[in-house]
């Protein structure tokens, strides 16, 4: 039921500087002394001098900047339980010797506690939506419902699980689509072309078409995977996805990482007409010493949205999307050898509208505008590290930190106010998770959920 | 006068986990439930089960980690006034079109306000000592005296200033050596081999020898400078410093950046027997798209201490040494193509003892041990982004952030307690600096303090 316009608004924010998109790409402006009116989870009005109705809740945001909540376009949220346990290792040892053996112990309660801790971290860091690709995802969906954030969820599977893997992924996607009052969207989530065979990939594409679902998959994560795929199939991972009907331009596909995307992949991606997106999580690429990063510039030139991500905390150490934003700008400048490229405004474009498109919500989130979902963060810019301000975009991207986010709002509901989380109890989560850890990290059994060998 | 042992201690910290060095290099251990007793600015006792005397001030640090304060081994603190004003530019345009024209407007009051803001940012970020290389340094020394932090200061000069430049640098170094109750140490501060000629470099080396002073200089900042030096002199910048008597092993020399250090420089540096140190500030190298970073591994192998730094905020966007610590680890892994290199414990070594050596205070700070200066930070590890803890070194380097520093202590005096700065008034500094900015950033005069051309 839509509330009557005469009824009080749910939330009114006053006195902020508002980041607003004035067009496509990096066309961003900052409106001073702006107000935002929220009703029914939607931004009803925003700007300077808007009429301010009565409201159930008011926030005086003087000295703060309002911007769209950050979007974590690829993570494995419950893996925060493994933060710091597999350090200073090459990719293969990280998977085979530590992470996949530990994940063979995973229980629903581990996933639940990990997801709660992850949501706490993300809400505190200004992340209002995350694309999760993991196991026991019913549990993650329940945590999203409970804590009030937004998520794009997929139940991961390998072909080694047999046909049941992709069936469970489909059932999950259908069961939770539109869940949590519409805050949950879903995707089919095959793990990667090196762990999911062509038959399963083709079946996944058919299921996606039949049910109107998107696909979220790791592909061309690094150059080694591309080289191995070429040696095995004569095709790159991207070409494998095209041949199996996943990347044919009639499905929305979210590809994680893509640091192994090479020149010949670009026409394949371009032919999908903006329906393929790539999520970049640069911290992990540095840590694993991968030789390349996501080719953001080339992807941007062919109309492929690039969203920001953290991957799981076992490789990224945090779910800090703000850090991914700054690091993406720096690493892109360095990799392209061009200090003029990936400006602060372009970084903000990736953090907002491009990330929203990457998770299939390009029309609903990613921008503060009437009719958009009220996913809003308020950022304190009064700290000595963000003063003075000569260029607000630069201050935001390169000087501000996730810890400067004071208030996080999703679907019009305040989930953190003045740094206090309102829907999650961190000390209790940490205590319960601590009790689970000895059993979770035990590797004496010698099992692993899957073998990494590109 | 040394207080009598029967007198109350100045400060007692209880219940923390303490980061302690157990040997050279990355030999670090964490002592749980530790206490620290401070008297006369010195750590008197530290460990589990130490006798706790009466104390003027007590801090209950349960849930927090005590570690040596961070050291910013190369910055231009007052340049925080220019944070964000010269974005997305190559090095030469950054210097010639923006920074050096603006710096021709600098007044003592600009430097004073910038230094205050910088000290506020650094104390909040857990930095307890900074090596500054700038102009109007009497003013910076006064700010250090006033706000209670520690600093290694040098008055910068170019040969274009005539012999007065190096004379002022010497006078400054002699006037302030041992100032602020010993918290200030000083260095001679020629700008760089491309702006200071051989005569001035040789004279600087003689003055350093005569007066027992160290030298702080930019050299081989990037590969272009090395190439230009080779083309002009047939010598690298490092070889120029050796030929002019600066790098001859009988002086303590702190070199900023050194990303242009090449293979043939290594024997020159090695022959100085650990008396040459290099400060690395990797964020700026990415931003300017320099092709290389500081060769930390090669320098470590020949016994050259590498300290962490931020450079000025006009290129680094912040004075966040915590960020430099994490980024140094990540960029070194990536550059060396080796995920096992520059572990978290090695990063902590660079952040503590190696940085202390770099600023000439290797015996006095950089480690929590009896007899060392009480430069201590307390870090909150209860946030969701730092939980759970599987490996405390990894948590510190890669998950914690400068904003997790709750309390900063220099020379036994608490300068920030529970995030509240006790010696600096940020809103007032920002207000006063804001009034100065229009005159400071005016470039209509067409002047610049110096020409950049490597």
Short mmCIF file of C-alpha atoms in Angstrom, two decimals, chain A residues 15-16 18 20 29-36 45-52:
data_model
loop_
_atom_site.label_atom_id
_atom_site.label_comp_id
_atom_site.label_asym_id
_atom_site.label_seq_id
_atom_site.Cartn_x
_atom_site.Cartn_y
_atom_site.Cartn_z
CA UNK A 15 21.64 20.06 5.65
CA UNK A 16 23.83 17.60 3.78
CA UNK A 18 24.38 15.51 -1.86
CA UNK A 20 24.01 13.58 -7.62
CA UNK A 29 27.61 17.24 -9.13
CA UNK A 30 27.50 18.12 -5.46
CA UNK A 31 24.44 19.97 -4.17
CA UNK A 32 25.06 21.91 -0.99
CA UNK A 33 22.55 22.31 1.81
CA UNK A 34 20.41 19.56 0.32
CA UNK A 35 17.48 17.75 1.87
CA UNK A 36 16.23 14.24 1.11
CA UNK A 45 12.51 14.33 -3.28
CA UNK A 46 16.09 15.52 -3.10
CA UNK A 47 17.79 18.87 -3.56
CA UNK A 48 18.20 22.35 -2.23
CA UNK A 49 15.00 24.00 -1.07
CA UNK A 50 12.68 20.99 -1.36
CA UNK A 51 9.44 21.17 0.64
CA UNK A 52 9.97 19.32 3.89
#
